[in-house]
Amino acid sequence: MNIDTKAALAAIVIIVPLSGYALWISEQGREPQQISGQKILVTFYPLYKFTKAVGGNKVDVSLIIPPGIEPHDWEPTIQDIEQFKTASLVIINGAGFEQWLPKLITANPEMTVIDTSKNIKLLQKGTNQTDPHIWLDPILVKTQVQNIADGLEKIDPQNADYYQQNANQYKSRLDSLDATIRTDLSNCNKKDFLAFHDAFSYFSIEYGLHQNTIVGGLSPEAEPTAATLEQITQKSQNLGLHIVFTEEAVNPQIAKVIADEIHGKVLVLSPLEVTSINNDYVDEMKKNISNLKEALCQ
Ligand SMILES: [Zn+2]
């Protein structure tokens, strides 16, 4: 690594803290609307899409974490708690993703919680953490969707058939997505890829891949040191990688410094944590697969 690159790395690490980065903020989907059906709270993007798909026109879904905000280290304000404490049901990812949930439950002990990670075998990370990124494995998402359908059925048994049918339809879409991923990646000669943060462990196990990451830990908000970046650059060279992945809500310069060093290019591999609620989950995953294919197949 030459001196210019080292200086560039140092500048990134010192001057541009990752936590300062937020790309865009849209308030759409956050304001509780007039209740037309069951009033449901969900915590972040993937759950919004899954709950809309299962609940259809019988539910009125509001997001707790505003779209465009990185959810890992988000904390509710007192106003947030006030605003959401009247809801009777909240659908969470689970697996330790919503550390702040007890605050909401304390404010409203009657609130029903649907934990979509129920019946999913979670990966342990470190001594006391579970990996929450189950929403990036379409096969595990089928279980999340079923948990949502069962939860909605419990609070609204009259529409049980409707919820279960919608869940089955969505699970068929997930099966097609899974088949597409297997076909698209089947002839790739590489198994290693360089993601930004540790979001693709479940995905990698599902599809026989090996995830390397730029920042350590389960959240993208960690800041890599210059030494870490140098190590990753070296590793990428050894593995013959030519794509470095970034994601939406982080400083894009970090991936670029590594890409420049390995004469490669930066693409997005999205953990779907700050995605616009107008975007379809399956389409977003297909964009990821297209970029992954470029990393693994060429
Ligand atoms: Zn994450």
mmCIF file of N, CA, C and O and ligand atoms in Angstrom, residues 70 72 97 132-133 135 197-199 218-220 247 271 273, ligand 1:
data_model
loop_
_atom_site.group_PDB
_atom_site.id
_atom_site.type_symbol
_atom_site.label_atom_id
_atom_site.label_comp_id
_atom_site.label_asym_id
_atom_site.label_seq_id
_atom_site.Cartn_x
_atom_site.Cartn_y
_atom_site.Cartn_z
ATOM 1 N N GLU A 70 -30.674 4.060 9.636
ATOM 2 C CA GLU A 70 -30.051 2.760 9.904
ATOM 3 C C GLU A 70 -30.623 2.202 11.206
ATOM 4 O O GLU A 70 -30.549 2.848 12.239
ATOM 5 N N HIS A 72 -29.892 -0.468 13.176
ATOM 6 C CA HIS A 72 -29.137 -1.234 14.181
ATOM 7 C C HIS A 72 -29.033 -0.517 15.525
ATOM 8 O O HIS A 72 -29.255 -1.118 16.563
ATOM 9 N N PHE A 97 -32.555 -7.866 17.530
ATOM 10 C CA PHE A 97 -32.437 -6.677 16.688
ATOM 11 C C PHE A 97 -33.057 -5.440 17.340
ATOM 12 O O PHE A 97 -32.545 -4.341 17.189
ATOM 13 N N PRO A 132 -29.016 -11.041 13.819
ATOM 14 C CA PRO A 132 -30.420 -10.776 13.497
ATOM 15 C C PRO A 132 -30.769 -10.831 11.994
ATOM 16 O O PRO A 132 -31.945 -10.784 11.650
ATOM 17 N N HIS A 133 -29.782 -10.960 11.091
ATOM 18 C CA HIS A 133 -30.025 -10.712 9.660
ATOM 19 C C HIS A 133 -30.749 -11.841 8.922
ATOM 20 O O HIS A 133 -30.386 -12.195 7.796
ATOM 21 N N TRP A 135 -33.643 -11.772 7.556
ATOM 22 C CA TRP A 135 -34.460 -11.292 6.435
ATOM 23 C C TRP A 135 -33.721 -11.331 5.094
ATOM 24 O O TRP A 135 -34.315 -11.082 4.055
ATOM 25 N N HIS A 197 -20.843 -4.814 5.973
ATOM 26 C CA HIS A 197 -20.901 -5.305 7.363
ATOM 27 C C HIS A 197 -21.453 -6.732 7.414
ATOM 28 O O HIS A 197 -21.932 -7.258 6.421
ATOM 29 N N ASP A 198 -21.370 -7.330 8.544
ATOM 30 C CA ASP A 198 -21.667 -8.746 8.705
ATOM 31 C C ASP A 198 -23.175 -9.008 8.658
ATOM 32 O O ASP A 198 -23.799 -9.319 9.665
ATOM 33 N N ALA A 199 -23.760 -8.869 7.454
ATOM 34 C CA ALA A 199 -25.211 -9.012 7.309
ATOM 35 C C ALA A 199 -25.588 -10.271 6.540
ATOM 36 O O ALA A 199 -26.759 -10.644 6.499
ATOM 37 N N LEU A 218 -21.848 -6.734 14.022
ATOM 38 C CA LEU A 218 -23.115 -6.950 13.328
ATOM 39 C C LEU A 218 -23.763 -5.662 12.833
ATOM 40 O O LEU A 218 -24.795 -5.690 12.202
ATOM 41 N N SER A 219 -23.168 -4.508 13.119
ATOM 42 C CA SER A 219 -23.753 -3.243 12.713
ATOM 43 C C SER A 219 -22.807 -2.508 11.770
ATOM 44 O O SER A 219 -21.591 -2.571 11.922
ATOM 45 N N PRO A 220 -23.354 -1.787 10.747
ATOM 46 C CA PRO A 220 -22.478 -1.059 9.821
ATOM 47 C C PRO A 220 -21.861 0.180 10.452
ATOM 48 O O PRO A 220 -21.051 0.854 9.830
ATOM 49 N N GLU A 247 -22.788 -0.216 1.048
ATOM 50 C CA GLU A 247 -24.235 -0.231 1.253
ATOM 51 C C GLU A 247 -24.740 1.191 1.360
ATOM 52 O O GLU A 247 -23.944 2.131 1.331
ATOM 53 N N PRO A 271 -28.065 -4.561 2.672
ATOM 54 C CA PRO A 271 -28.640 -5.360 3.747
ATOM 55 C C PRO A 271 -30.136 -5.084 3.945
ATOM 56 O O PRO A 271 -30.751 -5.620 4.860
ATOM 57 N N GLU A 273 -31.677 -2.497 5.011
ATOM 58 C CA GLU A 273 -31.942 -1.902 6.328
ATOM 59 C C GLU A 273 -32.468 -0.471 6.218
ATOM 60 O O GLU A 273 -33.104 0.034 7.137
HETATM 61 ZN ZN ZN B 1 -27.116 -5.175 9.642
#
